[in-house]
Amino acid sequence: MARAEGAYLGLAVGDALGATVEFMTPREIAHHHGTHRDIRGGGWLKLRRGQVTDDTGMALALGDSMLRSGRVDPVDIADAFSDWMRTKPVDIGNTVRRGIVHYRSTGECRVPPSEHDAGNGACMRCLPVALGYLGAGPETLAQANRRQAHVTHNNPVADAGTLTVLKMVQAALLGEGPTALRALADDLAQRHRAYRFDRRRMENPSAYLGDTLKAVFQSLFATDDFESALVDVINRGGDADTTGAILGMIAGALYGRDAIPERWVSTLEKDTRRRCLTQARSLITLIPSLRAAL
Ligand code: MN
Ligand code: MN
């Protein structure tokens, strides 16, 4: 439970911390912030201090849908994403917007396969699937992920990357350490060259999932505590709220809730913190019904 709560709070603090420097280069970050290490809002979205963005917002929408329907139901998820878009979120990715508009106009909760859908939008929101399908077999997990992902992103390379993130979170939830997580990342890199992270340092990562996960893996495996890992990935700039969110969920599961600095958790907006903790606890208890319900 502490690891599940850590994963959810890690996602939200990573999003809130990274959003301030999203789309900046490491050089610009160093110039304006030195090392960026405190949640202070601002950035190109002009956020309130402690406010999160679409990464956390979509994960919470997906989690609400799973709790409501007791499974990963693509129609219910598409409705949840559509409702979320109606709340006028502070940011929304182009591929996500296109997928939701596709659902509204056709009623189809699955976009056609596209080589352009390898962005990080389906990965940044995947956390509820990791918790809800803890202990499920690999094919059930993969299928649950494809159902949520393909509402907006239908691409096999992105599916493979997101599935690996889900497996890493699950391994960490079950008490595995960095060695087991590294083996999962290495296996992904071996199967898809887009994810080879053992080469050049990834700075200014784009919203392409290959870039995003290279930065996340490099920061995760170069550090040994939550704060160092998150500060390292955020200060690479680029799609920093999303690298922060993905690293935050993995590292939060790996190191547990108590490893997340209290100054970050207490700065999160109250409603966000409450929803994260409620979903973490509820999704873990939903496990048996979810496993049976795909
Ligand atoms: Mn965002
Ligand atoms: Mn982003």
PDB file of C-alpha atoms and ligand atoms in Angstrom:
ATOM      1  CA  MET A   1       0.000   0.000   0.000  1.00  0.00           C
ATOM      2  CA  ALA A   2       2.848   2.405   0.818  1.00  0.00           C
ATOM      3  CA  ARG A   3       4.362   1.680  -2.577  1.00  0.00           C
ATOM      4  CA  ALA A   4       1.014   2.198  -4.344  1.00  0.00           C
ATOM      5  CA  GLU A   5       0.571   5.541  -2.593  1.00  0.00           C
ATOM      6  CA  GLY A   6       4.174   6.400  -3.485  1.00  0.00           C
ATOM      7  CA  ALA A   7       3.504   5.669  -7.148  1.00  0.00           C
ATOM      8  CA  TYR A   8       0.466   7.974  -7.260  1.00  0.00           C
ATOM      9  CA  LEU A   9       2.053  10.794  -5.264  1.00  0.00           C
ATOM     10  CA  GLY A  10       5.246  10.360  -7.313  1.00  0.00           C
ATOM     11  CA  LEU A  11       3.282  10.818 -10.533  1.00  0.00           C
ATOM     12  CA  ALA A  12       1.667  14.019  -9.254  1.00  0.00           C
ATOM     13  CA  VAL A  13       4.786  15.619  -7.745  1.00  0.00           C
ATOM     14  CA  GLY A  14       6.792  14.744 -10.867  1.00  0.00           C
ATOM     15  CA  ASP A  15       4.162  16.430 -13.032  1.00  0.00           C
ATOM     16  CA  ALA A  16       3.905  19.518 -10.792  1.00  0.00           C
ATOM     17  CA  LEU A  17       7.678  19.899 -10.442  1.00  0.00           C
ATOM     18  CA  GLY A  18       8.454  19.315 -14.113  1.00  0.00           C
ATOM     19  CA  ALA A  19       5.721  21.548 -15.526  1.00  0.00           C
ATOM     20  CA  THR A  20       7.576  24.694 -14.435  1.00  0.00           C
ATOM     21  CA  VAL A  21      10.439  23.869 -16.819  1.00  0.00           C
ATOM     22  CA  GLU A  22       8.508  22.071 -19.577  1.00  0.00           C
ATOM     23  CA  PHE A  23       9.927  22.902 -23.047  1.00  0.00           C
ATOM     24  CA  MET A  24      13.005  24.624 -21.602  1.00  0.00           C
ATOM     25  CA  THR A  25      16.530  23.422 -22.414  1.00  0.00           C
ATOM     26  CA  PRO A  26      18.870  22.373 -19.586  1.00  0.00           C
ATOM     27  CA  ARG A  27      20.825  25.565 -20.257  1.00  0.00           C
ATOM     28  CA  GLU A  28      17.748  27.776 -19.880  1.00  0.00           C
ATOM     29  CA  ILE A  29      16.759  25.946 -16.693  1.00  0.00           C
ATOM     30  CA  ALA A  30      20.221  26.455 -15.210  1.00  0.00           C
ATOM     31  CA  HIS A  31      20.097  30.134 -16.130  1.00  0.00           C
ATOM     32  CA  HIS A  32      16.647  30.786 -14.607  1.00  0.00           C
ATOM     33  CA  HIS A  33      16.510  28.337 -11.706  1.00  0.00           C
ATOM     34  CA  GLY A  34      20.014  26.991 -11.058  1.00  0.00           C
ATOM     35  CA  THR A  35      18.970  23.427 -10.245  1.00  0.00           C
ATOM     36  CA  HIS A  36      15.169  23.287 -10.280  1.00  0.00           C
ATOM     37  CA  ARG A  37      14.117  21.407  -7.128  1.00  0.00           C
ATOM     38  CA  ASP A  38      11.012  23.060  -5.645  1.00  0.00           C
ATOM     39  CA  ILE A  39       7.397  23.013  -6.782  1.00  0.00           C
ATOM     40  CA  ARG A  40       6.575  26.644  -7.540  1.00  0.00           C
ATOM     41  CA  GLY A  41       4.130  26.689 -10.449  1.00  0.00           C
ATOM     42  CA  GLY A  42       4.598  29.132 -13.334  1.00  0.00           C
ATOM     43  CA  GLY A  43       6.158  27.839 -16.538  1.00  0.00           C
ATOM     44  CA  TRP A  44       4.596  28.280 -19.973  1.00  0.00           C
ATOM     45  CA  LEU A  45       1.212  27.171 -18.537  1.00  0.00           C
ATOM     46  CA  LYS A  46       1.352  29.806 -15.763  1.00  0.00           C
ATOM     47  CA  LEU A  47       0.421  27.199 -13.165  1.00  0.00           C
ATOM     48  CA  ARG A  48      -0.552  27.780  -9.578  1.00  0.00           C
ATOM     49  CA  ARG A  49       1.953  26.435  -7.051  1.00  0.00           C
ATOM     50  CA  GLY A  50       1.106  22.728  -6.581  1.00  0.00           C
ATOM     51  CA  GLN A  51      -1.082  22.489  -9.683  1.00  0.00           C
ATOM     52  CA  VAL A  52      -0.716  19.418 -11.906  1.00  0.00           C
ATOM     53  CA  THR A  53      -1.317  19.071 -15.668  1.00  0.00           C
ATOM     54  CA  ASP A  54      -2.818  16.596 -18.133  1.00  0.00           C
ATOM     55  CA  ASP A  55      -0.485  13.763 -17.103  1.00  0.00           C
ATOM     56  CA  THR A  56      -2.037  13.480 -13.648  1.00  0.00           C
ATOM     57  CA  GLY A  57      -5.464  14.643 -14.851  1.00  0.00           C
ATOM     58  CA  MET A  58      -5.769  11.853 -17.410  1.00  0.00           C
ATOM     59  CA  ALA A  59      -4.463   9.205 -14.997  1.00  0.00           C
ATOM     60  CA  LEU A  60      -7.123  10.242 -12.483  1.00  0.00           C
ATOM     61  CA  ALA A  61      -9.813  10.159 -15.201  1.00  0.00           C
ATOM     62  CA  LEU A  62      -8.707   6.646 -16.182  1.00  0.00           C
ATOM     63  CA  GLY A  63      -8.635   5.527 -12.545  1.00  0.00           C
ATOM     64  CA  ASP A  64     -12.128   6.914 -11.924  1.00  0.00           C
ATOM     65  CA  SER A  65     -13.402   4.988 -14.938  1.00  0.00           C
ATOM     66  CA  MET A  66     -11.788   1.730 -13.771  1.00  0.00           C
ATOM     67  CA  LEU A  67     -13.265   2.137 -10.300  1.00  0.00           C
ATOM     68  CA  ARG A  68     -16.692   2.961 -11.716  1.00  0.00           C
ATOM     69  CA  SER A  69     -16.875   0.088 -14.209  1.00  0.00           C
ATOM     70  CA  GLY A  70     -14.729  -2.421 -12.289  1.00  0.00           C
ATOM     71  CA  ARG A  71     -12.634  -3.057 -15.406  1.00  0.00           C
ATOM     72  CA  VAL A  72     -10.873  -1.406 -18.326  1.00  0.00           C
ATOM     73  CA  ASP A  73     -13.896  -0.573 -20.443  1.00  0.00           C
ATOM     74  CA  PRO A  74     -12.852   1.420 -23.541  1.00  0.00           C
ATOM     75  CA  VAL A  75     -16.248   3.120 -23.963  1.00  0.00           C
ATOM     76  CA  ASP A  76     -16.348   4.225 -20.343  1.00  0.00           C
ATOM     77  CA  ILE A  77     -12.725   5.403 -20.609  1.00  0.00           C
ATOM     78  CA  ALA A  78     -13.447   7.372 -23.795  1.00  0.00           C
ATOM     79  CA  ASP A  79     -16.375   9.014 -21.983  1.00  0.00           C
ATOM     80  CA  ALA A  80     -14.141   9.790 -19.012  1.00  0.00           C
ATOM     81  CA  PHE A  81     -11.506  11.391 -21.270  1.00  0.00           C
ATOM     82  CA  SER A  82     -14.198  13.327 -23.124  1.00  0.00           C
ATOM     83  CA  ASP A  83     -15.628  14.611 -19.823  1.00  0.00           C
ATOM     84  CA  TRP A  84     -12.118  15.519 -18.712  1.00  0.00           C
ATOM     85  CA  MET A  85     -11.577  17.531 -21.927  1.00  0.00           C
ATOM     86  CA  ARG A  86     -14.834  19.350 -21.262  1.00  0.00           C
ATOM     87  CA  THR A  87     -13.417  20.637 -17.952  1.00  0.00           C
ATOM     88  CA  LYS A  88     -10.990  22.740 -20.063  1.00  0.00           C
ATOM     89  CA  PRO A  89      -7.779  21.230 -18.677  1.00  0.00           C
ATOM     90  CA  VAL A  90      -4.753  23.488 -18.525  1.00  0.00           C
ATOM     91  CA  ASP A  91      -3.020  21.480 -21.270  1.00  0.00           C
ATOM     92  CA  ILE A  92      -3.845  18.663 -23.672  1.00  0.00           C
ATOM     93  CA  GLY A  93      -1.700  16.867 -26.255  1.00  0.00           C
ATOM     94  CA  ASN A  94      -2.605  17.006 -29.946  1.00  0.00           C
ATOM     95  CA  THR A  95      -2.898  13.227 -30.305  1.00  0.00           C
ATOM     96  CA  VAL A  96      -5.087  13.035 -27.206  1.00  0.00           C
ATOM     97  CA  ARG A  97      -7.354  15.784 -28.497  1.00  0.00           C
ATOM     98  CA  ARG A  98      -7.625  14.088 -31.898  1.00  0.00           C
ATOM     99  CA  GLY A  99      -8.538  10.750 -30.274  1.00  0.00           C
ATOM    100  CA  ILE A 100     -11.255  12.283 -28.107  1.00  0.00           C
ATOM    101  CA  VAL A 101     -12.693  14.204 -31.057  1.00  0.00           C
ATOM    102  CA  HIS A 102     -12.627  10.946 -33.057  1.00  0.00           C
ATOM    103  CA  TYR A 103     -14.672   9.271 -30.309  1.00  0.00           C
ATOM    104  CA  ARG A 104     -17.152  12.132 -30.130  1.00  0.00           C
ATOM    105  CA  SER A 105     -17.760  12.173 -33.861  1.00  0.00           C
ATOM    106  CA  THR A 106     -17.714   8.402 -34.619  1.00  0.00           C
ATOM    107  CA  GLY A 107     -18.503   6.654 -31.314  1.00  0.00           C
ATOM    108  CA  GLU A 108     -15.381   4.523 -31.868  1.00  0.00           C
ATOM    109  CA  CYS A 109     -13.256   4.183 -28.745  1.00  0.00           C
ATOM    110  CA  ARG A 110     -10.185   3.097 -30.690  1.00  0.00           C
ATOM    111  CA  VAL A 111      -8.216   5.221 -33.135  1.00  0.00           C
ATOM    112  CA  PRO A 112      -6.789   3.560 -36.269  1.00  0.00           C
ATOM    113  CA  PRO A 113      -3.147   2.376 -36.055  1.00  0.00           C
ATOM    114  CA  SER A 114      -0.708   5.181 -36.830  1.00  0.00           C
ATOM    115  CA  GLU A 115       3.054   5.524 -36.978  1.00  0.00           C
ATOM    116  CA  HIS A 116       2.570   9.071 -35.661  1.00  0.00           C
ATOM    117  CA  ASP A 117       1.011   7.857 -32.401  1.00  0.00           C
ATOM    118  CA  ALA A 118       4.307   6.974 -30.681  1.00  0.00           C
ATOM    119  CA  GLY A 119       4.017   9.967 -28.354  1.00  0.00           C
ATOM    120  CA  ASN A 120       4.026   9.643 -24.578  1.00  0.00           C
ATOM    121  CA  GLY A 121       0.319  10.446 -23.996  1.00  0.00           C
ATOM    122  CA  ALA A 122      -0.865   6.891 -23.302  1.00  0.00           C
ATOM    123  CA  CYS A 123       2.130   6.106 -21.093  1.00  0.00           C
ATOM    124  CA  MET A 124       1.899   9.158 -18.837  1.00  0.00           C
ATOM    125  CA  ARG A 125      -1.605   8.090 -17.678  1.00  0.00           C
ATOM    126  CA  CYS A 126      -1.064   4.294 -17.378  1.00  0.00           C
ATOM    127  CA  LEU A 127      -0.594   4.033 -13.600  1.00  0.00           C
ATOM    128  CA  PRO A 128      -4.150   2.899 -12.672  1.00  0.00           C
ATOM    129  CA  VAL A 129      -3.678  -0.156 -14.921  1.00  0.00           C
ATOM    130  CA  ALA A 130      -0.497  -1.139 -13.045  1.00  0.00           C
ATOM    131  CA  LEU A 131      -2.358  -1.107  -9.718  1.00  0.00           C
ATOM    132  CA  GLY A 132      -5.636  -2.584 -10.903  1.00  0.00           C
ATOM    133  CA  TYR A 133      -3.961  -5.450 -12.768  1.00  0.00           C
ATOM    134  CA  LEU A 134      -1.282  -6.285 -10.215  1.00  0.00           C
ATOM    135  CA  GLY A 135      -0.868 -10.046 -10.321  1.00  0.00           C
ATOM    136  CA  ALA A 136      -2.644 -10.461 -13.649  1.00  0.00           C
ATOM    137  CA  GLY A 137      -0.913 -12.492 -16.346  1.00  0.00           C
ATOM    138  CA  PRO A 138       1.264 -10.702 -18.930  1.00  0.00           C
ATOM    139  CA  GLU A 139      -1.255 -11.019 -21.781  1.00  0.00           C
ATOM    140  CA  THR A 140      -4.125  -9.699 -19.625  1.00  0.00           C
ATOM    141  CA  LEU A 141      -1.957  -6.743 -18.616  1.00  0.00           C
ATOM    142  CA  ALA A 142      -0.964  -6.065 -22.236  1.00  0.00           C
ATOM    143  CA  GLN A 143      -4.579  -6.216 -23.360  1.00  0.00           C
ATOM    144  CA  ALA A 144      -5.773  -3.925 -20.564  1.00  0.00           C
ATOM    145  CA  ASN A 145      -3.109  -1.440 -21.575  1.00  0.00           C
ATOM    146  CA  ARG A 146      -3.978  -1.572 -25.281  1.00  0.00           C
ATOM    147  CA  ARG A 147      -7.598  -0.855 -24.424  1.00  0.00           C
ATOM    148  CA  GLN A 148      -6.784   2.348 -22.532  1.00  0.00           C
ATOM    149  CA  ALA A 149      -3.974   3.389 -24.896  1.00  0.00           C
ATOM    150  CA  HIS A 150      -5.814   2.943 -28.188  1.00  0.00           C
ATOM    151  CA  VAL A 151      -8.552   5.372 -27.229  1.00  0.00           C
ATOM    152  CA  THR A 152      -6.026   8.009 -28.344  1.00  0.00           C
ATOM    153  CA  HIS A 153      -2.708   6.351 -29.331  1.00  0.00           C
ATOM    154  CA  ASN A 154      -2.514   3.194 -31.458  1.00  0.00           C
ATOM    155  CA  ASN A 155       1.109   2.330 -32.068  1.00  0.00           C
ATOM    156  CA  PRO A 156       2.950  -0.934 -31.310  1.00  0.00           C
ATOM    157  CA  VAL A 157       6.225   0.730 -30.291  1.00  0.00           C
ATOM    158  CA  ALA A 158       4.405   2.997 -27.824  1.00  0.00           C
ATOM    159  CA  ASP A 159       2.425  -0.014 -26.553  1.00  0.00           C
ATOM    160  CA  ALA A 160       5.686  -1.889 -25.887  1.00  0.00           C
ATOM    161  CA  GLY A 161       7.207   1.049 -23.999  1.00  0.00           C
ATOM    162  CA  THR A 162       4.110   1.583 -21.887  1.00  0.00           C
ATOM    163  CA  LEU A 163       3.819  -2.133 -21.113  1.00  0.00           C
ATOM    164  CA  THR A 164       7.404  -2.082 -19.828  1.00  0.00           C
ATOM    165  CA  VAL A 165       6.625   0.900 -17.580  1.00  0.00           C
ATOM    166  CA  LEU A 166       3.605  -1.011 -16.229  1.00  0.00           C
ATOM    167  CA  LYS A 167       5.770  -4.070 -15.544  1.00  0.00           C
ATOM    168  CA  MET A 168       8.415  -1.940 -13.826  1.00  0.00           C
ATOM    169  CA  VAL A 169       5.809  -0.326 -11.559  1.00  0.00           C
ATOM    170  CA  GLN A 170       4.309  -3.720 -10.749  1.00  0.00           C
ATOM    171  CA  ALA A 171       7.707  -5.285  -9.999  1.00  0.00           C
ATOM    172  CA  ALA A 172       8.465  -2.373  -7.652  1.00  0.00           C
ATOM    173  CA  LEU A 173       5.031  -2.666  -5.980  1.00  0.00           C
ATOM    174  CA  LEU A 174       5.838  -6.315  -5.252  1.00  0.00           C
ATOM    175  CA  GLY A 175       9.145  -5.405  -3.620  1.00  0.00           C
ATOM    176  CA  GLU A 176      11.643  -5.942  -6.451  1.00  0.00           C
ATOM    177  CA  GLY A 177      14.709  -3.677  -6.518  1.00  0.00           C
ATOM    178  CA  PRO A 178      16.542  -1.671  -9.192  1.00  0.00           C
ATOM    179  CA  THR A 179      18.213  -4.761 -10.709  1.00  0.00           C
ATOM    180  CA  ALA A 180      14.883  -6.307 -11.684  1.00  0.00           C
ATOM    181  CA  LEU A 181      13.651  -2.982 -13.084  1.00  0.00           C
ATOM    182  CA  ARG A 182      16.836  -2.568 -15.082  1.00  0.00           C
ATOM    183  CA  ALA A 183      16.357  -6.026 -16.604  1.00  0.00           C
ATOM    184  CA  LEU A 184      12.888  -5.005 -17.817  1.00  0.00           C
ATOM    185  CA  ALA A 185      14.237  -1.794 -19.370  1.00  0.00           C
ATOM    186  CA  ASP A 186      17.153  -3.663 -20.994  1.00  0.00           C
ATOM    187  CA  ASP A 187      14.751  -6.196 -22.465  1.00  0.00           C
ATOM    188  CA  LEU A 188      12.678  -3.391 -24.018  1.00  0.00           C
ATOM    189  CA  ALA A 189      15.805  -1.707 -25.424  1.00  0.00           C
ATOM    190  CA  GLN A 190      16.888  -4.988 -26.981  1.00  0.00           C
ATOM    191  CA  ARG A 191      13.573  -5.472 -28.752  1.00  0.00           C
ATOM    192  CA  HIS A 192      13.120  -1.841 -29.902  1.00  0.00           C
ATOM    193  CA  ARG A 193      16.087   0.346 -30.806  1.00  0.00           C
ATOM    194  CA  ALA A 194      14.000   3.476 -30.097  1.00  0.00           C
ATOM    195  CA  TYR A 195      14.447   2.706 -26.382  1.00  0.00           C
ATOM    196  CA  ARG A 196      18.229   2.136 -26.273  1.00  0.00           C
ATOM    197  CA  PHE A 197      19.170   4.252 -23.315  1.00  0.00           C
ATOM    198  CA  ASP A 198      22.783   3.188 -22.760  1.00  0.00           C
ATOM    199  CA  ARG A 199      24.253   5.631 -25.277  1.00  0.00           C
ATOM    200  CA  ARG A 200      24.298   9.422 -25.349  1.00  0.00           C
ATOM    201  CA  ARG A 201      22.820  11.331 -22.415  1.00  0.00           C
ATOM    202  CA  MET A 202      19.248  12.302 -23.344  1.00  0.00           C
ATOM    203  CA  GLU A 203      18.752  16.002 -22.805  1.00  0.00           C
ATOM    204  CA  ASN A 204      15.765  18.082 -23.854  1.00  0.00           C
ATOM    205  CA  PRO A 205      13.657  14.928 -24.469  1.00  0.00           C
ATOM    206  CA  SER A 206      10.780  15.298 -26.925  1.00  0.00           C
ATOM    207  CA  ALA A 207       7.227  14.002 -26.411  1.00  0.00           C
ATOM    208  CA  TYR A 208       8.150  10.933 -28.453  1.00  0.00           C
ATOM    209  CA  LEU A 209       8.021   8.004 -26.015  1.00  0.00           C
ATOM    210  CA  GLY A 210      11.452   6.760 -27.093  1.00  0.00           C
ATOM    211  CA  ASP A 211      13.056  10.044 -26.001  1.00  0.00           C
ATOM    212  CA  THR A 212      10.933  10.250 -22.864  1.00  0.00           C
ATOM    213  CA  LEU A 213      11.809   6.776 -21.609  1.00  0.00           C
ATOM    214  CA  LYS A 214      15.509   7.130 -22.444  1.00  0.00           C
ATOM    215  CA  ALA A 215      15.665  10.137 -20.106  1.00  0.00           C
ATOM    216  CA  VAL A 216      13.575   8.362 -17.449  1.00  0.00           C
ATOM    217  CA  PHE A 217      15.679   5.176 -17.495  1.00  0.00           C
ATOM    218  CA  GLN A 218      18.981   7.082 -17.440  1.00  0.00           C
ATOM    219  CA  SER A 219      17.935   9.165 -14.421  1.00  0.00           C
ATOM    220  CA  LEU A 220      16.359   6.230 -12.587  1.00  0.00           C
ATOM    221  CA  PHE A 221      19.393   3.961 -12.915  1.00  0.00           C
ATOM    222  CA  ALA A 222      21.983   6.693 -12.240  1.00  0.00           C
ATOM    223  CA  THR A 223      20.564   7.514  -8.789  1.00  0.00           C
ATOM    224  CA  ASP A 224      19.453   5.665  -5.685  1.00  0.00           C
ATOM    225  CA  ASP A 225      16.764   7.791  -4.083  1.00  0.00           C
ATOM    226  CA  PHE A 226      13.490   9.385  -5.167  1.00  0.00           C
ATOM    227  CA  GLU A 227      14.521  13.031  -4.891  1.00  0.00           C
ATOM    228  CA  SER A 228      17.811  12.682  -6.807  1.00  0.00           C
ATOM    229  CA  ALA A 229      16.137  10.708  -9.583  1.00  0.00           C
ATOM    230  CA  LEU A 230      13.319  13.220 -10.051  1.00  0.00           C
ATOM    231  CA  VAL A 231      15.573  16.297  -9.881  1.00  0.00           C
ATOM    232  CA  ASP A 232      17.917  14.683 -12.414  1.00  0.00           C
ATOM    233  CA  VAL A 233      15.210  13.982 -14.989  1.00  0.00           C
ATOM    234  CA  ILE A 234      13.366  17.307 -14.591  1.00  0.00           C
ATOM    235  CA  ASN A 235      16.536  19.323 -15.145  1.00  0.00           C
ATOM    236  CA  ARG A 236      17.024  17.670 -18.541  1.00  0.00           C
ATOM    237  CA  GLY A 237      14.149  19.925 -19.643  1.00  0.00           C
ATOM    238  CA  GLY A 238      12.088  19.150 -22.742  1.00  0.00           C
ATOM    239  CA  ASP A 239       8.830  17.363 -21.935  1.00  0.00           C
ATOM    240  CA  ALA A 240       9.788  17.665 -18.290  1.00  0.00           C
ATOM    241  CA  ASP A 241       6.367  17.317 -16.663  1.00  0.00           C
ATOM    242  CA  THR A 242       5.913  14.009 -18.469  1.00  0.00           C
ATOM    243  CA  THR A 243       9.392  12.615 -17.788  1.00  0.00           C
ATOM    244  CA  GLY A 244       8.751  13.722 -14.204  1.00  0.00           C
ATOM    245  CA  ALA A 245       5.358  12.010 -14.078  1.00  0.00           C
ATOM    246  CA  ILE A 246       6.626   8.696 -15.500  1.00  0.00           C
ATOM    247  CA  LEU A 247       9.796   8.647 -13.447  1.00  0.00           C
ATOM    248  CA  GLY A 248       7.751   9.696 -10.417  1.00  0.00           C
ATOM    249  CA  MET A 249       5.374   6.740 -10.680  1.00  0.00           C
ATOM    250  CA  ILE A 250       8.174   4.188 -11.099  1.00  0.00           C
ATOM    251  CA  ALA A 251      10.441   5.681  -8.411  1.00  0.00           C
ATOM    252  CA  GLY A 252       7.483   6.237  -6.080  1.00  0.00           C
ATOM    253  CA  ALA A 253       6.655   2.531  -6.295  1.00  0.00           C
ATOM    254  CA  LEU A 254      10.317   1.589  -5.943  1.00  0.00           C
ATOM    255  CA  TYR A 255      11.189   3.749  -2.927  1.00  0.00           C
ATOM    256  CA  GLY A 256       7.738   4.060  -1.318  1.00  0.00           C
ATOM    257  CA  ARG A 257       5.654   6.968  -0.089  1.00  0.00           C
ATOM    258  CA  ASP A 258       7.967   7.911   2.775  1.00  0.00           C
ATOM    259  CA  ALA A 259      10.859   8.484   0.356  1.00  0.00           C
ATOM    260  CA  ILE A 260       9.028  11.361  -1.364  1.00  0.00           C
ATOM    261  CA  PRO A 261      10.089  14.684   0.191  1.00  0.00           C
ATOM    262  CA  GLU A 262       7.310  16.056   2.387  1.00  0.00           C
ATOM    263  CA  ARG A 263       7.834  19.569   0.979  1.00  0.00           C
ATOM    264  CA  TRP A 264       6.664  18.252  -2.396  1.00  0.00           C
ATOM    265  CA  VAL A 265       3.716  16.207  -1.135  1.00  0.00           C
ATOM    266  CA  SER A 266       2.410  19.020   1.073  1.00  0.00           C
ATOM    267  CA  THR A 267       2.650  21.538  -1.798  1.00  0.00           C
ATOM    268  CA  LEU A 268       0.368  19.510  -4.081  1.00  0.00           C
ATOM    269  CA  GLU A 269      -3.137  20.918  -4.304  1.00  0.00           C
ATOM    270  CA  LYS A 270      -5.284  19.290  -1.645  1.00  0.00           C
ATOM    271  CA  ASP A 271      -7.873  17.856  -4.000  1.00  0.00           C
ATOM    272  CA  THR A 272      -5.180  16.268  -6.196  1.00  0.00           C
ATOM    273  CA  ARG A 273      -3.451  14.706  -3.189  1.00  0.00           C
ATOM    274  CA  ARG A 274      -6.754  13.334  -1.880  1.00  0.00           C
ATOM    275  CA  ARG A 275      -7.782  11.835  -5.229  1.00  0.00           C
ATOM    276  CA  CYS A 276      -4.350  10.236  -5.708  1.00  0.00           C
ATOM    277  CA  LEU A 277      -4.431   8.551  -2.302  1.00  0.00           C
ATOM    278  CA  THR A 278      -8.043   7.410  -2.693  1.00  0.00           C
ATOM    279  CA  GLN A 279      -7.360   5.849  -6.086  1.00  0.00           C
ATOM    280  CA  ALA A 280      -4.161   4.160  -4.884  1.00  0.00           C
ATOM    281  CA  ARG A 281      -6.031   2.488  -2.025  1.00  0.00           C
ATOM    282  CA  SER A 282      -9.191   1.659  -3.984  1.00  0.00           C
ATOM    283  CA  LEU A 283      -7.469   0.220  -7.067  1.00  0.00           C
ATOM    284  CA  ILE A 284      -5.366  -2.128  -4.950  1.00  0.00           C
ATOM    285  CA  THR A 285      -8.507  -3.546  -3.329  1.00  0.00           C
ATOM    286  CA  LEU A 286     -10.215  -3.899  -6.722  1.00  0.00           C
ATOM    287  CA  ILE A 287      -7.602  -6.377  -7.925  1.00  0.00           C
ATOM    288  CA  PRO A 288      -9.624  -9.621  -7.794  1.00  0.00           C
ATOM    289  CA  SER A 289     -12.639  -8.272  -9.676  1.00  0.00           C
ATOM    290  CA  LEU A 290     -10.473  -6.549 -12.284  1.00  0.00           C
ATOM    291  CA  ARG A 291      -8.437  -9.634 -12.970  1.00  0.00           C
ATOM    292  CA  ALA A 292     -11.588 -11.587 -13.660  1.00  0.00           C
ATOM    293  CA  ALA A 293     -13.283  -8.835 -15.649  1.00  0.00           C
ATOM    294  CA  LEU A 294     -11.218  -8.131 -18.719  1.00  0.00           C
TER     295      LEU A 294
HETATM  296 MN    MN B   1       1.390  17.831 -18.997  1.00  0.00          MN
HETATM  297 MN    MN B   2       4.248  17.093 -20.984  1.00  0.00          MN
END
